[in-house]
Structure formats: structure tokens, C-alpha cells
Amino acid sequence: METNINTLEQQFQDKIDKGQKIEPKDWMPEMYRKQLTRMMSQHAHSEIIGMLPEGNWITRAPNLRRKAILLAKVQDEAGHGLYLYSAAETLGTSREELLNQLHTGKAKYSSIFNYPSLTWADIGAIGWLVDGAAIMNQTMLAKGSYGPYSRAMTRICKEESFHNRQGYEILHTLAHGTNEQKEMAQDALNRWWWPAVMMLGPTEGNSPNTEQTMKWKIKLETNDAIRQRFIDRTVPQADVMGLKIPDDKLVYNETTKHYAYGEPNWNEFYEVIKGNGPCNKKRLDDRNKAHDNGAWVRAAAEAYASKQHIKNKVA
Ligand code: FAQ
């Protein structure tokens, strides 16, 4: 007997409502597949584009210890990109196609990586604020309904926690250093704060994907709820470092137990995601160059894999 589409959709929704995971071979509505491919591929692209502003400082890290830590962090981001492309491929679009969408400028990646990393303190600010915001979002995504994505998130969040600490530690050290170092830390916070607040996505009412993705438990909370948690957690950390968050409207409300905060510059956010941020062009050029320069590695890996395949067949 043919099962009709409404019944399938109802069974699918029931499964999600019971908190069960959806796996690649399970039936799913085409729109669920599309939404997840969109989010997971944007996320994968963000991880590998996110290597660029930090990679910029590997050769200029202030000492060997800092350099080794930064190298490890940037390699982690590459690894995150790889898990996420693999997880996205389980939904039926090849990695080659997803990368092509990135390289031709068709796909989005996080707005945050279109800002420049001007000083060493920016490496601290990226770890503390960008990884800090990413963790808030990703611990929620780790509880999401799609098995491969939620499992990738669990692992990624562990590594992001280390990234967040290393960023905090860089800024903490600078904030307790010479006057010039303190100024550098404050300047990095001034430049990265608002982009980090906005990277969690537009506010309710301007977030067209939230309703559907929350119904399907791809997202479990709104962008605003995560933004609030990020701000509540981060402001006291700035206080400990003696740094000032560049928001005059930031006030702790004893009744709600949350910080009230000012209005981000959403025009700037939309300009950045349209491609008009300070570094959009450079990021895409650098990524395309890196991909082209890596062609021989992909060719060698393919040749090796096919040789192994023939060997295994003969044996
Ligand atoms: N940048 O309806 P919503 C990291 C787009 S990983 C660019 O609210 P949604 C680790 C959105 O795509 C950071 N575009 O969308 C790291 C949509 O356009 P579309 C990345 C943005 O999906 C640290 C439109 O606006 N994390 O940092 C942005 O429900 C350090 C309407 O928005 C992820 O990707 C933005 N910031 O919520 C790496 C996590 N925000 O696609 C290296 C997975 C929104 O309809 C160094 N993604 N847009 O054309 C998500 O959780 C969600 O996609 C949100 C947006 C929360 C980003």
C-alpha cells in the first residue's frame, strides 16, 4: 500500500517531537534536506574561511608557544570544515558542488570572517568572542534533530571550548601588560564586539528560517535567545580583564538577570552578507587561490586511492 506524503510527514514530525534523531537514509521532507544542506554547508564554509584571518598571524605570533597553539587552532578549523562537508554530503550534495558554490560566491559564510585581523590582540578577540559566540550557537545545534550534524557539533564544541580559552588567555595577558598592550586589547574588543553580536543572525521578525527550522528541531532556540546568553556570559569576563565593552546601553537587569544591550548596526550586517564587507573580496580570492594551489594534492590523493583500490582487488 502506498504511504501518502502527509502520513510520512506526520511520522517524521512525530519522530522529531519525541527527540529521536533523523539519519541519512530515513525519509525526510525535501525542505528539511534543503534547509540542513544550506545551514551545514554555510557552516562548513565558515570554518574554512575562518582559517584566513587567523592564518594571517601564524608567522607573526609573539613566541613559539603562541605560534604552536595558533597553528593547532587553525588546523582544528580545517578539521571542523571537513567533518561538516562530510556530514552535509550525507544529504546528497557532493563536496565538490558545495565548494563550487563557495568559490563562485553563490554560498554564504559567516559575516564575521569579513573583518580584518589587524593586530595580535585580534587573535585573542577572535578566540574569545567569535569562538565564544559560535559555542553558544553550536551547543544548541548539538542537540538538533539530524544525527550526523549533531554528532559533528558535539566534537566540534569540545575543540571550540579550547579555542575560546586560548583567546581569553591572550587578551587577559595583554590586558595585564604595558599600557600599549592594554590599548591593543581594548582596540580589538572595540572592533570585534558588534560583529560578534551580529554573527548570531538577525533578530526575530527578520529571521525567515527560524520558524521552520525550530519546528524541525534543526535549531532549538532563536538567534536572539542565543545572543542574550552570549552577552550575559561575556560581559563579566570583560570586567575581569578590566576591558570595556563598547556599548553604552549595556546594563544588568536584576529582575530578568540579563543584560540589556544596544541596537547593533544591522545595515552593516546586511552589507557584509551582500558581499560589501571590508574583506569579502580578499577572503574569496584567497580561498580560490588556496583551492587552485591544492589541486595537485587532490590529484595525488585520488591516484593513491585508485592504486590502493586495484591492489586490494588483486589481493
Ligand atoms: N553571516 O533566517 P536566518 C565559527 C543569513 S562558525 C552570514 O536567521 P538561520 C567557528 C542566513 O544564512 C560560524 N549570513 O538564518 C570558527 C539567511 O540567509 P539564507 C558559523 C547570515 O539559518 C570560529 C539570512 O541571513 N556558524 O565561527 C548570518 O535561521 C573561529 C536570514 O537569517 C554557523 O554557520 C551570518 N552571521 O540562522 C571558525 C552555524 N546570519 O541562507 C574559525 C550554523 C544569518 O536564507 C575561527 N548556522 N545569515 O540565504 C546557524 O546556526 C544559522 O544558520 C545562523 C542563522 C544562526 C547563522
Coordinates of C-alpha atoms and ligand atoms in Angstrom, one line a residue:
M1 CA 0.0 0.0 0.0
E2 CA 1.3 3.4 -0.9
T3 CA 2.0 5.6 2.1
N4 CA 0.9 9.1 1.3
I5 CA 3.1 12.1 1.8
N6 CA 1.1 13.6 4.6
T7 CA 1.4 10.4 6.6
L8 CA 5.2 10.4 6.0
E9 CA 5.4 14.0 7.1
Q10 CA 3.4 13.3 10.2
Q11 CA 5.6 10.3 11.1
F12 CA 8.7 12.4 10.5
Q13 CA 7.4 15.2 12.8
D14 CA 6.4 12.7 15.5
K15 CA 9.9 11.3 15.5
I16 CA 11.3 14.8 15.9
D17 CA 8.8 15.7 18.6
K18 CA 9.9 12.6 20.5
G19 CA 13.5 13.8 20.3
Q20 CA 14.7 11.0 18.0
K21 CA 17.4 11.6 15.5
I22 CA 16.9 11.6 11.8
E23 CA 19.6 9.6 9.9
P24 CA 20.7 9.9 6.3
K25 CA 18.7 7.0 4.9
D26 CA 15.5 8.0 6.7
W27 CA 12.7 9.6 4.8
M28 CA 12.7 13.4 5.2
P29 CA 10.8 16.3 3.6
E30 CA 12.7 17.8 0.7
M31 CA 12.6 21.2 2.5
Y32 CA 14.3 19.6 5.6
R33 CA 17.1 18.3 3.4
K34 CA 17.4 21.7 1.7
Q35 CA 17.4 23.7 5.0
L36 CA 20.0 21.4 6.5
T37 CA 22.2 21.5 3.4
R38 CA 22.0 25.3 3.5
M39 CA 23.0 25.6 7.1
M40 CA 25.6 22.9 7.3
S41 CA 27.3 24.0 4.1
Q42 CA 27.3 27.6 5.2
H43 CA 28.8 26.4 8.5
A44 CA 31.5 24.3 6.8
H45 CA 32.4 27.3 4.6
S46 CA 32.6 29.5 7.7
E47 CA 35.1 27.1 9.3
I48 CA 37.5 27.1 6.3
I49 CA 37.1 30.8 5.5
G50 CA 37.6 31.4 9.3
M51 CA 41.1 30.0 9.0
L52 CA 42.2 33.0 6.9
P53 CA 42.1 35.9 9.4
E54 CA 43.9 33.7 12.0
G55 CA 46.3 32.2 9.5
N56 CA 47.4 35.8 8.8
W57 CA 49.1 35.8 12.2
I58 CA 50.8 32.4 12.3
T59 CA 54.1 33.7 11.0
R60 CA 53.9 36.7 13.4
A61 CA 52.9 35.1 16.7
P62 CA 54.9 36.7 19.5
N63 CA 56.6 33.5 20.6
L64 CA 57.0 29.8 19.8
R65 CA 54.3 28.7 22.3
R66 CA 51.7 31.1 20.9
K67 CA 52.6 30.0 17.4
A68 CA 52.2 26.3 18.2
I69 CA 48.8 27.0 19.8
L70 CA 47.6 29.1 16.9
L71 CA 48.7 26.5 14.4
A72 CA 46.8 23.8 16.2
K73 CA 43.7 26.1 16.4
V74 CA 43.8 26.8 12.6
Q75 CA 44.2 23.1 11.9
D76 CA 41.2 22.4 14.1
E77 CA 39.1 24.8 12.0
A78 CA 40.2 22.9 8.8
G79 CA 39.1 19.6 10.6
H80 CA 35.7 21.2 11.5
G81 CA 35.2 22.1 7.9
L82 CA 36.0 18.5 6.8
Y83 CA 33.5 16.9 9.3
L84 CA 30.9 19.4 8.2
Y85 CA 31.3 18.8 4.5
S86 CA 31.2 15.1 5.1
A87 CA 28.1 15.5 7.2
A88 CA 26.5 17.7 4.6
E89 CA 27.3 15.2 1.8
T90 CA 25.1 12.6 3.6
L91 CA 22.2 14.8 2.4
G92 CA 23.0 14.2 -1.2
T93 CA 25.1 17.2 -2.4
S94 CA 28.7 16.4 -3.2
R95 CA 31.6 18.3 -1.5
E96 CA 32.7 19.4 -4.9
E97 CA 29.4 21.1 -5.6
L98 CA 29.3 22.7 -2.2
L99 CA 32.8 24.1 -2.6
N100 CA 31.9 25.3 -6.1
Q101 CA 29.1 27.3 -4.6
L102 CA 31.5 28.9 -2.1
H103 CA 34.2 29.6 -4.7
T104 CA 31.8 31.2 -7.2
G105 CA 30.3 33.5 -4.4
K106 CA 26.9 31.8 -4.6
A107 CA 27.0 30.4 -1.0
K108 CA 27.1 32.4 2.2
Y109 CA 29.6 32.0 5.0
S110 CA 29.6 33.8 8.4
S111 CA 29.7 37.6 8.2
I112 CA 32.3 37.7 11.0
F113 CA 35.2 36.5 8.8
N114 CA 34.9 39.5 6.5
Y115 CA 36.6 41.7 9.1
P116 CA 40.4 42.2 9.2
S117 CA 42.7 40.9 11.9
L118 CA 44.9 43.9 12.3
T119 CA 46.9 43.2 15.4
W120 CA 47.9 40.2 17.6
A121 CA 45.2 41.2 20.0
D122 CA 42.7 40.3 17.3
I123 CA 43.7 36.7 17.6
G124 CA 42.7 36.9 21.2
A125 CA 39.4 38.6 20.3
I126 CA 38.6 36.0 17.7
G127 CA 39.1 33.1 20.1
W128 CA 37.3 34.8 23.0
L129 CA 34.4 36.4 21.1
V130 CA 34.0 34.6 17.8
D131 CA 34.5 31.1 19.2
G132 CA 32.6 32.2 22.3
A133 CA 29.5 33.1 20.2
A134 CA 30.0 30.1 18.0
I135 CA 29.9 27.8 21.1
M136 CA 26.7 29.3 22.3
N137 CA 25.1 28.5 19.0
Q138 CA 26.7 25.1 18.5
T139 CA 25.9 23.6 21.9
M140 CA 22.3 24.2 20.8
L141 CA 22.9 22.7 17.4
A142 CA 24.5 19.6 19.0
K143 CA 21.0 18.8 20.3
G144 CA 19.5 19.2 16.9
S145 CA 17.5 16.5 15.0
Y146 CA 19.9 15.5 12.3
G147 CA 22.2 12.8 13.6
P148 CA 25.4 13.5 11.5
Y149 CA 25.2 17.2 12.2
S150 CA 24.5 16.9 15.9
R151 CA 27.3 14.4 16.4
A152 CA 29.8 16.6 14.5
M153 CA 28.7 19.5 16.7
T154 CA 29.4 17.6 19.9
R155 CA 33.0 17.0 18.9
I156 CA 33.5 20.5 17.4
C157 CA 32.2 22.2 20.6
K158 CA 34.9 20.5 22.7
E159 CA 37.6 21.9 20.4
E160 CA 35.9 25.3 20.3
S161 CA 36.0 25.5 24.1
F162 CA 39.7 25.2 24.0
H163 CA 39.8 27.9 21.3
N164 CA 37.7 30.2 23.4
R165 CA 40.0 29.8 26.4
Q166 CA 43.1 30.4 24.4
G167 CA 41.6 33.7 23.0
Y168 CA 40.6 34.8 26.5
E169 CA 44.1 34.0 27.8
I170 CA 45.8 36.1 25.0
L171 CA 43.6 39.1 25.8
H172 CA 43.9 38.6 29.6
T173 CA 47.7 38.6 29.2
L174 CA 47.6 41.8 27.1
A175 CA 45.1 43.5 29.4
H176 CA 47.6 43.0 32.2
G177 CA 50.6 44.1 30.3
T178 CA 52.0 47.5 29.3
N179 CA 49.8 50.5 28.5
E180 CA 50.3 49.9 24.8
Q181 CA 49.3 46.2 25.2
K182 CA 46.2 47.2 27.2
E183 CA 45.2 49.6 24.4
M184 CA 45.7 47.0 21.8
A185 CA 43.4 44.6 23.7
Q186 CA 40.7 47.3 24.1
D187 CA 41.0 48.3 20.4
A188 CA 40.5 44.6 19.4
L189 CA 37.4 44.4 21.6
N190 CA 36.1 47.7 20.2
R191 CA 36.3 46.3 16.6
W192 CA 35.1 42.7 17.2
W193 CA 32.3 43.2 19.7
W194 CA 29.5 44.3 17.4
P195 CA 30.4 41.9 14.5
A196 CA 30.4 39.0 17.1
V197 CA 27.0 40.1 18.5
M198 CA 25.6 40.2 14.9
M199 CA 27.1 36.9 13.7
L200 CA 24.4 35.1 15.7
G201 CA 22.0 36.2 13.0
P202 CA 19.2 38.7 12.6
T203 CA 16.6 39.4 15.3
E204 CA 13.2 37.8 15.5
G205 CA 10.9 39.1 12.7
N206 CA 13.9 39.4 10.4
S207 CA 15.0 35.7 10.6
P208 CA 12.9 34.0 7.9
N209 CA 14.3 30.5 8.5
T210 CA 13.8 30.3 12.3
E211 CA 10.1 29.2 12.5
Q212 CA 10.5 26.2 10.2
T213 CA 14.0 25.1 11.5
M214 CA 12.7 25.3 15.1
K215 CA 9.7 23.2 14.2
W216 CA 12.1 20.6 12.8
K217 CA 14.5 21.0 15.7
I218 CA 17.3 21.9 13.4
K219 CA 17.6 25.0 15.7
L220 CA 16.2 24.7 19.2
E221 CA 16.4 28.4 20.1
T222 CA 16.0 31.8 18.3
N223 CA 19.0 33.9 17.3
D224 CA 18.1 36.4 20.0
A225 CA 18.0 33.9 22.8
I226 CA 21.5 32.7 21.9
R227 CA 22.7 36.3 21.5
Q228 CA 21.4 37.1 25.0
R229 CA 23.2 34.1 26.5
F230 CA 26.4 35.1 24.7
I231 CA 26.2 38.6 26.1
D232 CA 25.3 37.5 29.6
R233 CA 28.3 35.2 29.7
T234 CA 30.8 37.5 28.1
V235 CA 30.3 40.8 29.8
P236 CA 31.5 39.6 33.3
Q237 CA 34.6 38.2 31.5
A238 CA 35.4 41.6 30.1
D239 CA 35.0 43.0 33.6
V240 CA 37.6 40.6 35.0
M241 CA 40.1 41.7 32.3
G242 CA 39.4 45.4 33.0
L243 CA 38.2 45.9 29.4
K244 CA 35.2 47.9 28.4
I245 CA 32.5 46.6 26.1
P246 CA 31.8 49.3 23.5
D247 CA 28.1 49.5 24.3
D248 CA 26.8 52.4 26.5
K249 CA 23.3 50.8 26.7
L250 CA 24.7 47.7 28.4
V251 CA 23.0 47.4 31.8
Y252 CA 22.4 44.4 34.1
N253 CA 18.8 44.0 35.0
E254 CA 18.4 42.5 38.5
T255 CA 14.9 41.3 37.8
T256 CA 15.4 39.5 34.5
K257 CA 19.0 38.5 35.4
H258 CA 20.0 39.5 31.9
Y259 CA 22.0 42.4 30.3
A260 CA 20.0 44.9 28.3
Y261 CA 22.1 45.9 25.3
G262 CA 22.2 48.5 22.5
E263 CA 21.0 48.0 18.9
P264 CA 23.6 46.5 16.6
N265 CA 24.2 48.2 13.2
W266 CA 22.1 45.8 11.1
N267 CA 22.7 47.8 7.9
E268 CA 26.3 47.0 8.3
F269 CA 25.5 43.3 8.8
Y270 CA 23.4 43.1 5.6
E271 CA 26.0 45.0 3.6
V272 CA 28.6 42.4 4.8
I273 CA 26.5 39.4 3.9
K274 CA 25.7 41.0 0.5
G275 CA 29.5 41.0 -0.2
N276 CA 30.4 44.5 0.7
G277 CA 32.3 44.0 4.0
P278 CA 35.9 45.1 4.5
C279 CA 37.5 41.8 3.4
N280 CA 34.8 39.8 1.4
K281 CA 36.7 40.1 -1.9
K282 CA 40.1 39.2 -0.3
R283 CA 38.7 36.2 1.5
L284 CA 37.1 34.7 -1.6
D285 CA 40.2 35.4 -3.7
D286 CA 42.5 33.8 -1.1
R287 CA 40.2 30.8 -0.8
N288 CA 40.1 30.3 -4.5
K289 CA 43.9 30.6 -4.7
A290 CA 44.3 28.0 -1.9
H291 CA 41.9 25.7 -3.7
D292 CA 43.7 26.0 -7.0
N293 CA 47.1 25.6 -5.4
G294 CA 45.9 22.4 -3.7
A295 CA 44.8 20.8 -7.0
W296 CA 48.0 18.6 -7.1
V297 CA 47.3 17.3 -3.6
R298 CA 43.8 16.2 -4.5
A299 CA 45.1 14.6 -7.8
A300 CA 47.8 12.7 -5.8
A301 CA 45.3 11.5 -3.2
E302 CA 43.0 10.3 -5.9
A303 CA 45.8 8.5 -7.8
Y304 CA 46.9 6.9 -4.5
A305 CA 43.3 5.8 -3.6
S306 CA 42.7 4.2 -7.0
K307 CA 46.1 2.4 -6.8
Q308 CA 45.1 1.0 -3.4
H309 CA 41.8 0.0 -4.8
I310 CA 43.4 -2.0 -7.6
K311 CA 45.9 -3.6 -5.1
N312 CA 43.0 -4.6 -2.8
K313 CA 41.1 -6.1 -5.8
V314 CA 44.1 -8.2 -6.9
A315 CA 44.9 -9.4 -3.3
Ligands
FAQ1 N1 26.6 35.6 8.3 O1 16.8 33.3 8.9 P1 18.1 33.5 9.5 C1 32.6 29.7 13.7 C2 21.8 34.7 6.7 S1 31.4 29.1 12.8 C3 26.1 35.4 7.0 O2 18.2 33.9 10.9 P2 19.3 30.9 10.1 C4 33.7 28.8 14.1 C5 21.2 33.4 6.8 O3 22.1 32.4 6.2 C6 30.3 30.4 12.5 N2 24.8 35.1 6.8 O4 19.0 32.2 9.2 C7 35.0 29.5 14.0 C8 19.9 33.6 5.9 O5 20.2 33.6 4.5 P3 19.8 32.4 3.5 C9 29.2 30.0 11.6 C10 24.0 35.1 7.8 O6 20.0 30.0 9.2 C11 35.5 30.3 14.9 C12 19.6 35.0 6.3 O7 20.7 35.6 6.8 N3 28.2 29.2 12.3 O8 32.6 30.9 13.9 C13 24.4 35.3 9.2 O9 18.0 30.5 10.7 C14 36.7 31.0 14.8 C15 18.4 35.1 7.3 O10 18.9 34.6 8.6 C16 27.3 28.5 11.6 O11 27.2 28.6 10.4 C17 25.8 35.5 9.4 N4 26.3 35.7 10.6 O12 20.2 31.5 11.3 C18 35.8 29.2 12.8 C19 26.3 27.7 12.5 N5 23.3 35.1 10.0 O13 20.7 31.3 3.9 C20 37.0 29.8 12.7 C21 25.2 27.1 11.7 C22 22.3 34.9 9.2 O14 18.4 32.1 3.8 C23 37.5 30.7 13.7 N6 24.3 28.1 11.2 N7 22.7 34.9 7.9 O15 20.1 33.0 2.2 C24 23.3 28.7 12.0 O16 23.2 28.3 13.2 C25 22.3 29.6 11.4 O17 22.4 29.5 10.0 C26 22.5 31.1 11.8 C27 21.5 32.0 11.1 C28 22.3 31.3 13.3 C29 23.9 31.6 11.5

